[in-house]
Coordinates of C-alpha atoms and ligand atoms in Angstrom, one line a residue:
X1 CA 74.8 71.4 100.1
X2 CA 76.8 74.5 98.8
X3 CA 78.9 76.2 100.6
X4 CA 78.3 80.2 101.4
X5 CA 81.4 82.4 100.7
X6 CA 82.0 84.8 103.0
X7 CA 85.3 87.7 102.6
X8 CA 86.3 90.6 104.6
X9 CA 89.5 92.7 104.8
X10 CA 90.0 93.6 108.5
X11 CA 92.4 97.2 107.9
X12 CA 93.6 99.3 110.2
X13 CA 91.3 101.7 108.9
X14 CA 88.7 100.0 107.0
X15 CA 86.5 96.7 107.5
X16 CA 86.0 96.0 103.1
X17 CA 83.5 92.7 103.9
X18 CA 81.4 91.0 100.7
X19 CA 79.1 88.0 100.6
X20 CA 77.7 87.2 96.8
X21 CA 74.9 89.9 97.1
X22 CA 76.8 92.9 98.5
X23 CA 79.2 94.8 100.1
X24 CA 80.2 96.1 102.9
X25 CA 82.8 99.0 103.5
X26 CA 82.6 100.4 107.4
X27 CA 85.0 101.7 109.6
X28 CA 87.3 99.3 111.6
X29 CA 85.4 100.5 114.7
X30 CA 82.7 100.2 117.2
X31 CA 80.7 101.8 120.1
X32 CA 78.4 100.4 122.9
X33 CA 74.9 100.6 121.7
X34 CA 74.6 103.4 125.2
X35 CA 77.2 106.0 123.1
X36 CA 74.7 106.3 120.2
X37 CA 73.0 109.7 120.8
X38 CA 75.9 111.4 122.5
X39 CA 77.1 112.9 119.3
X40 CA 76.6 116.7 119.0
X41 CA 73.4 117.5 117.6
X42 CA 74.7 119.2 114.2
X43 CA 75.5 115.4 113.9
X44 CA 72.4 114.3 114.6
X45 CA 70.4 116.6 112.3
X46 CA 73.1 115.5 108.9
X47 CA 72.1 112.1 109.4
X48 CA 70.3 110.7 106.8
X49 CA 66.9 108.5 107.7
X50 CA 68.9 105.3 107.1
X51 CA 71.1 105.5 110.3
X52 CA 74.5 103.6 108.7
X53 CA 74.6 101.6 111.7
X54 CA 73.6 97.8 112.9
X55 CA 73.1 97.1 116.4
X56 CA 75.0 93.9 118.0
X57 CA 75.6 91.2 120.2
X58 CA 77.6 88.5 120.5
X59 CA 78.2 85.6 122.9
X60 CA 81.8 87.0 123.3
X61 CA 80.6 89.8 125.6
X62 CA 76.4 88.7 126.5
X63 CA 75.1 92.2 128.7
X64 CA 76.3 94.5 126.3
X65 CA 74.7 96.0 122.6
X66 CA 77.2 97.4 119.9
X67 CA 76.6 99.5 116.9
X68 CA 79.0 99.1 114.0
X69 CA 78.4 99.9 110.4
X70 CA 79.1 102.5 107.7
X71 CA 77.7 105.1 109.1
X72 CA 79.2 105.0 112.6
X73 CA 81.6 108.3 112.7
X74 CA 78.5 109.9 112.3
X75 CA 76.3 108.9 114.9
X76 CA 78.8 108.6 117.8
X77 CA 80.8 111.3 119.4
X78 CA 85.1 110.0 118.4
X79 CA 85.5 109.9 122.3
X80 CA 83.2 106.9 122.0
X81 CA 84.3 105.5 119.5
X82 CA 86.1 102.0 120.5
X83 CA 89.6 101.4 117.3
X84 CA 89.8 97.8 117.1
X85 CA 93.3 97.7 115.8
X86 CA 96.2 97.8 117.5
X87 CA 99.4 96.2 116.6
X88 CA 100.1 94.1 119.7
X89 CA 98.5 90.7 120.7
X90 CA 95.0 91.8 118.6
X91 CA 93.9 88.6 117.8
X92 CA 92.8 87.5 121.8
X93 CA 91.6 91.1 122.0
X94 CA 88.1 91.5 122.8
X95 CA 87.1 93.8 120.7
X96 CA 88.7 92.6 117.7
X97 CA 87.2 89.6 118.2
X98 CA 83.6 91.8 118.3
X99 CA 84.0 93.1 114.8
X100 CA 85.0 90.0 113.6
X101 CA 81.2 88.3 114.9
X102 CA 80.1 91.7 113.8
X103 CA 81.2 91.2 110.4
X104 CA 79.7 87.7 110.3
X105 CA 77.0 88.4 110.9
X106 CA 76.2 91.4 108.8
X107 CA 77.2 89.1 105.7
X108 CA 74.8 86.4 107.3
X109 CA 72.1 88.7 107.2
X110 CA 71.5 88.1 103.7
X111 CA 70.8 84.2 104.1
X112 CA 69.1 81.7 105.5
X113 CA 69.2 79.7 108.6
X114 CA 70.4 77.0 105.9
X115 CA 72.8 78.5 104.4
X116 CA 75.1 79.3 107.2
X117 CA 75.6 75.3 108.1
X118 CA 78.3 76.2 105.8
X119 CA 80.3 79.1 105.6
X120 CA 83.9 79.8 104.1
X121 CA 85.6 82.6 104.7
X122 CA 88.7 84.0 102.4
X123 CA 90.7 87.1 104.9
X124 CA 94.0 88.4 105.3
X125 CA 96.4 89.6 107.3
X126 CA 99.7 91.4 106.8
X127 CA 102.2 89.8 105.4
X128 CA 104.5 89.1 107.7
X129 CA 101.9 87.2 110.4
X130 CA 100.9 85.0 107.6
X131 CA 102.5 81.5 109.1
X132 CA 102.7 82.8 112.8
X133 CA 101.2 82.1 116.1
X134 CA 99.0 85.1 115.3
X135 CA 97.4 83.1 112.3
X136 CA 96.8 80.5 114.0
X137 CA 95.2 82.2 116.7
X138 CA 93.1 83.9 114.6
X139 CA 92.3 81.2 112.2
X140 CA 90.9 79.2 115.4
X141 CA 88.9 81.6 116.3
X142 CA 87.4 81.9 113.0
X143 CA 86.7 78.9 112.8
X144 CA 83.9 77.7 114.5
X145 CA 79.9 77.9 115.4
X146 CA 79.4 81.8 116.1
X147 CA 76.1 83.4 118.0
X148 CA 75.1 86.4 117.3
X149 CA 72.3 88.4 117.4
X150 CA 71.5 91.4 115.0
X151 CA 69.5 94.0 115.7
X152 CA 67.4 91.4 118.0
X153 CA 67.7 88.7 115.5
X154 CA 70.2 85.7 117.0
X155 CA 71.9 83.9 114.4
X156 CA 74.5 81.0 114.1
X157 CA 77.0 81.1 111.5
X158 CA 79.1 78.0 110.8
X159 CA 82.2 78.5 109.4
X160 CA 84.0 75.7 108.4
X161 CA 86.6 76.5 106.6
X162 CA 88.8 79.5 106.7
X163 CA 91.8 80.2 104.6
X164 CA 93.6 83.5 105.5
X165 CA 96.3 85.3 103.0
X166 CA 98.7 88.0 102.5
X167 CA 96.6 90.8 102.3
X168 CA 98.3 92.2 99.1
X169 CA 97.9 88.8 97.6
X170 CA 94.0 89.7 97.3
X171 CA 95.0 92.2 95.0
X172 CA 97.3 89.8 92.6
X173 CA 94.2 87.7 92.7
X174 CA 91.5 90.3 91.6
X175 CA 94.3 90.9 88.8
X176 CA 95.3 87.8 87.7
X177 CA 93.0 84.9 88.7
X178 CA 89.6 84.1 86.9
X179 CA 86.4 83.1 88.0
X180 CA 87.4 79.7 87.4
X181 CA 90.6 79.6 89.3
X182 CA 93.0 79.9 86.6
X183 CA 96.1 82.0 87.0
X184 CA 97.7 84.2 84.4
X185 CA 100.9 83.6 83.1
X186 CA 102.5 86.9 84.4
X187 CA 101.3 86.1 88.3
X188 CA 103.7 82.6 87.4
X189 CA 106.6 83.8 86.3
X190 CA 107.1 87.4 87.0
X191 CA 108.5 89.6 90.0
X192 CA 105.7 91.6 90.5
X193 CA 106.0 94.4 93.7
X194 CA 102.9 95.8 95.5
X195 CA 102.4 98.7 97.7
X196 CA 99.6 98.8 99.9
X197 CA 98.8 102.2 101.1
X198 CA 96.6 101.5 103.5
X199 CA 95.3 103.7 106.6
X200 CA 97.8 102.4 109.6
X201 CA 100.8 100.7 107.4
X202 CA 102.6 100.9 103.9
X203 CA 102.9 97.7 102.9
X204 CA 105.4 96.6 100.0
X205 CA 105.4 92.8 98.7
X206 CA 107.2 91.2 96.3
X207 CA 106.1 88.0 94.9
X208 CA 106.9 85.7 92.5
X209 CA 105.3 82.2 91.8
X210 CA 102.7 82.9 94.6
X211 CA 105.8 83.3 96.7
X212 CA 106.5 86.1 98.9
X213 CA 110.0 87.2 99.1
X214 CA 110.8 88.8 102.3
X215 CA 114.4 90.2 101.1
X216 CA 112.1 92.2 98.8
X217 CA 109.1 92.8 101.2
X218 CA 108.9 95.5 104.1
X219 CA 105.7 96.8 106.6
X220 CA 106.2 100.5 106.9
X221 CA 103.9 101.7 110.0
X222 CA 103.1 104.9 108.8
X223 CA 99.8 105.3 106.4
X224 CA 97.1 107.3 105.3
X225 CA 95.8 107.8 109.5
X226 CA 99.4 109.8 109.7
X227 CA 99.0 111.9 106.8
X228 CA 95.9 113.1 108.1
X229 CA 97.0 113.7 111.1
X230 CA 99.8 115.5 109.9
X231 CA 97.2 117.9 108.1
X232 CA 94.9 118.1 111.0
X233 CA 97.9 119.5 112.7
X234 CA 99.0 122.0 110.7
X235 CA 95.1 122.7 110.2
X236 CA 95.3 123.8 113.9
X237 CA 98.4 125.7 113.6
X238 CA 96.9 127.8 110.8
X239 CA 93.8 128.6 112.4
X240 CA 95.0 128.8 116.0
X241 CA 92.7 125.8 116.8
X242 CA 92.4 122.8 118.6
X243 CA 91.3 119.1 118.9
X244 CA 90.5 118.9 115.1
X245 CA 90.3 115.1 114.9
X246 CA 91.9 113.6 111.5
X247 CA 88.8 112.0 110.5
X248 CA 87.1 115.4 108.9
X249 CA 90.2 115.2 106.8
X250 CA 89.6 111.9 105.5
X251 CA 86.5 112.9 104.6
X252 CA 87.7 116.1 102.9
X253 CA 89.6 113.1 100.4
X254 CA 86.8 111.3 100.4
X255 CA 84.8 113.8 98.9
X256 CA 87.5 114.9 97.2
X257 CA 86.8 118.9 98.0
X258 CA 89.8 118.8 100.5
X259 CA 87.9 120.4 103.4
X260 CA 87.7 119.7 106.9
X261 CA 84.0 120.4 107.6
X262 CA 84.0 120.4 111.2
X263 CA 80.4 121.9 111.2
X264 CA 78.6 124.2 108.6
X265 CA 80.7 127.2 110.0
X266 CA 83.6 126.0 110.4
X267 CA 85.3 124.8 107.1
X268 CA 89.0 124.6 106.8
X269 CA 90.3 124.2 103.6
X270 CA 93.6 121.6 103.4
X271 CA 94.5 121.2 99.4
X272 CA 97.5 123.5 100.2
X273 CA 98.8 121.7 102.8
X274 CA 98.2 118.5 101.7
X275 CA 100.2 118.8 98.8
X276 CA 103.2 119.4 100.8
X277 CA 102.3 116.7 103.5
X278 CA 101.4 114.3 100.6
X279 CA 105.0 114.9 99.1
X280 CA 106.6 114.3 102.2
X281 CA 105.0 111.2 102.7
X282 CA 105.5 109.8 99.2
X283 CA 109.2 110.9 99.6
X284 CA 109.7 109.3 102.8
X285 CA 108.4 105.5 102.0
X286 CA 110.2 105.8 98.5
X287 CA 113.3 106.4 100.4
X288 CA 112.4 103.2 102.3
X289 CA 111.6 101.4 99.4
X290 CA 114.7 102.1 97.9
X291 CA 116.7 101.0 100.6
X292 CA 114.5 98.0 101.0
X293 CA 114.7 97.2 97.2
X294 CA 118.2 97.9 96.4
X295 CA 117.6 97.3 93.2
X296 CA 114.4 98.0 91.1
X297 CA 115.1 96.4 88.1
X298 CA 115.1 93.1 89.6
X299 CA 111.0 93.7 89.7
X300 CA 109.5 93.1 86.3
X301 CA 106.0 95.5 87.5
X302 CA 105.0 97.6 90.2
X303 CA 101.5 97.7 91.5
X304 CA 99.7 99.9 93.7
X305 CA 96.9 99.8 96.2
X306 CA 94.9 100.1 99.0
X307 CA 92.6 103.1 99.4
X308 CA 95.4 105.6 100.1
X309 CA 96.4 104.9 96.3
X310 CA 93.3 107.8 95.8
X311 CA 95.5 110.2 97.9
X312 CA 99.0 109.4 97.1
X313 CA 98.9 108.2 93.0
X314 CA 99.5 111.4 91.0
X315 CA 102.9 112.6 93.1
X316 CA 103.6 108.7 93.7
X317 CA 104.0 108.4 89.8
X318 CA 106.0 111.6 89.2
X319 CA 108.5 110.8 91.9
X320 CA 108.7 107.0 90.9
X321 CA 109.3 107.3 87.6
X322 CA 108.6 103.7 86.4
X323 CA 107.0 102.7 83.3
X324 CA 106.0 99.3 84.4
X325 CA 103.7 100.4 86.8
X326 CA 99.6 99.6 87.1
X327 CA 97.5 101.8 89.4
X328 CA 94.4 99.9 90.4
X329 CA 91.7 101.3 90.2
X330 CA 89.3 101.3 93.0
X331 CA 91.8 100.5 95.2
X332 CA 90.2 100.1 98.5
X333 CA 88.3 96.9 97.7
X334 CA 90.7 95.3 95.7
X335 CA 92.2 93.0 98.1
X336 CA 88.8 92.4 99.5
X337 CA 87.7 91.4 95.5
X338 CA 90.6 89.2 95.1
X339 CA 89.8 87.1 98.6
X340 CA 86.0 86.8 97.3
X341 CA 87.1 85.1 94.0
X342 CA 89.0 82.9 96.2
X343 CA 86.3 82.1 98.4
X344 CA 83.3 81.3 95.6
X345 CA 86.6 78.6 94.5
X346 CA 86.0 77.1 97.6
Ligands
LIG401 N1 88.2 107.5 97.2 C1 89.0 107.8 98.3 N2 89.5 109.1 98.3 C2 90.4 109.4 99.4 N3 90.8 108.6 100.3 C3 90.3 107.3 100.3 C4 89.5 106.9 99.2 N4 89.2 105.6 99.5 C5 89.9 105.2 100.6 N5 90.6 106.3 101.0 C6 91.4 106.3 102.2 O1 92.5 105.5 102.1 C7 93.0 105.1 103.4 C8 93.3 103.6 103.3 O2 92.2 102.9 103.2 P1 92.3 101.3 103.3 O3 90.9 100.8 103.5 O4 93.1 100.7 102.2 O5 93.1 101.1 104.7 P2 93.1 99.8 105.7 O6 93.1 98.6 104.8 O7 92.0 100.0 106.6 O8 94.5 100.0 106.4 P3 95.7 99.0 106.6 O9 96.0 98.4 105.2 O10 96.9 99.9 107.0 O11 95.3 98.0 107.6 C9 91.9 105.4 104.4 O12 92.3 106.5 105.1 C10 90.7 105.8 103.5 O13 89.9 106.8 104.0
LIG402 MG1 94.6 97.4 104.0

């Protein structure tokens, strides 16, 4: 019997999850199934007919329904909302746990009862936990027979094997592995540094030979959430406002018209401010990776992701000043493409 690959990339922001017939990019949050509904009702009428949600249950928590899935911002109010991640002690947290099952089961949805005898799941987590009692942890709880029911349908998943990596390394991979398994030279024998803008952290790695070297490697806990929140701030200032949550920035970047569309009314335009904010951000960490990195030419090439790279890459490159540098491109599922590979090895 074959094996059914299974990868996700739990961020701080993002859940990036893929089974061999699709992909899933959600928010790293979820709400009781009772929140749904208490959104304002401008909310209500932009949603689309196909809701962007799911709506689970697993054995880890049996009397209650959640929602989670792409669409979730939308259809519950943000003081519902329930953020997964948290820095401290996550992997015996509850509701980590819950989007974990979650995200099981919305790549099982896709197969049969069959196929999920068998499940192998590629993931990652930041560097530095890789080899720590937080691995483990989490690996264990991977690791074994889930239940859970989607949108009424119970389902048990098997996974039987679960290998979890650097998250930047799923990057390296997507670059410089083939479908067959086979490494390129460079990933062998060259220094090769990668920052990882993600949404909570700024991650810089340095690896050569697979290896990670932690003299050259640093987690900067400031990302992508800050900068918007930075710009939501001065957002309020401007306009002599208040409460404007960070997330109507993101989705000004998203779209890429930088505006915070609270509600067809009220629009705040943010490409001025975020040009400044954006600098200071991209100053700050290249201070840190300077200090970090003593020296840059020891690095033979400099790579870039995670889905902040959209935000940060054109002052990022005119501040850095490095030839040898590759931006990837569709940077928020390139870690996520990289574990996948992995995974169909398996
Ligand atoms: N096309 C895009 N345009 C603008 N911003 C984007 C785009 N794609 C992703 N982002 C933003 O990039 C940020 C980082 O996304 P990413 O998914 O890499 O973070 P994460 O992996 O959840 O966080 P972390 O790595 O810190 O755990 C998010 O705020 C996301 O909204
Ligand atoms: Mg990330």
């Amino acid at each position: 019997m074959t094996k059914t690959a299974f990868a996700f990339d739990l961020g701080n922001g993002y859940v990036k999850a893929m089974n061999s017939k699709r992909e899933v990019i959600a928010p790293s949050m979820i709400a009781r199934e009772s929140a749904v509904g208490s959104s304002s009702i401008f909310n209500i009428l932009k949603r689309s007919s196909n809701k962007g949600y799911e709506v689970f249950e697993s054995q880890l928590d049996d009397n209650t329904k959640y929602v989670w899935g792409e669409g979730i911002t939308e259809a519950v109010a943000p003081e519902s909302l329930i953020a997964t991640y948290t820095h401290n002690d996550r992997y015996t947290q509850k509701r980590f746990k819950l989007l974990c099952t979650f995200i099981l089961a919305e790549l099982a949805s896709d197969f049969t009862d069959e196929e999920l005898l068998d499940v192998v799941v590629v993931t990652g987590l930041p560097s530095q936990e890789i080899g720590t009692e937080d691995e483990r942890k989490f690996k264990e709880f991977l690791q074994q027979k889930h239940v859970v029911t989607r949108n009424g349908e119970q389902r048990m998943i098997n996974v039987t094997d679960v290998r979890i990596v650097e998250q930047p390394l799923g990057t390296l991979l997507k670059l410089y592995m083939n479908n067959e398994g086979q490494f390129h030279e460079e990933l062998l024998t060259s220094t090769l540094t990668l920052l990882d803008f993600g949404a909570g952290t700024t991650i810089m790695d340095t690896f050569k030979n697979f290896k990670r070297l932690p003299e050259k490697s640093e987690t900067f806990y400031e990302g992508m959430n800050d900068l918007h929140r930075t710009i939501a701030k001065e957002l309020e200032k401007q306009h002599n406002i208040k409460g404007l949550d960070p997330a109507y920035v993101d989705e000004g970047f998203r779209r890429g018209d930088c505006i915070a569309e609270v509600s067809e009314r009220k629009k705040y335009a943010f490409e001025v401010i975020a040009k400044r904010v954006i600098e200071d951000f991209v100053d700050k960490r290249l201070a840190e990776v300077d200090r970090t990195l003593t020296n840059r030419d020891s690095v033979d090439k400099f790579i870039i992701t995670g889905g902040g790279v959209n935000i940060v890459k054109d002052y990022f490159l005119e501040a850095f000043k490095e030839a040898n540098i590759t931006v990837i491109q569709d940077s928020q599922r390139a870690n996520l493409e990289g574990f996948y590979k992995l995974a169909s090895l398996l």
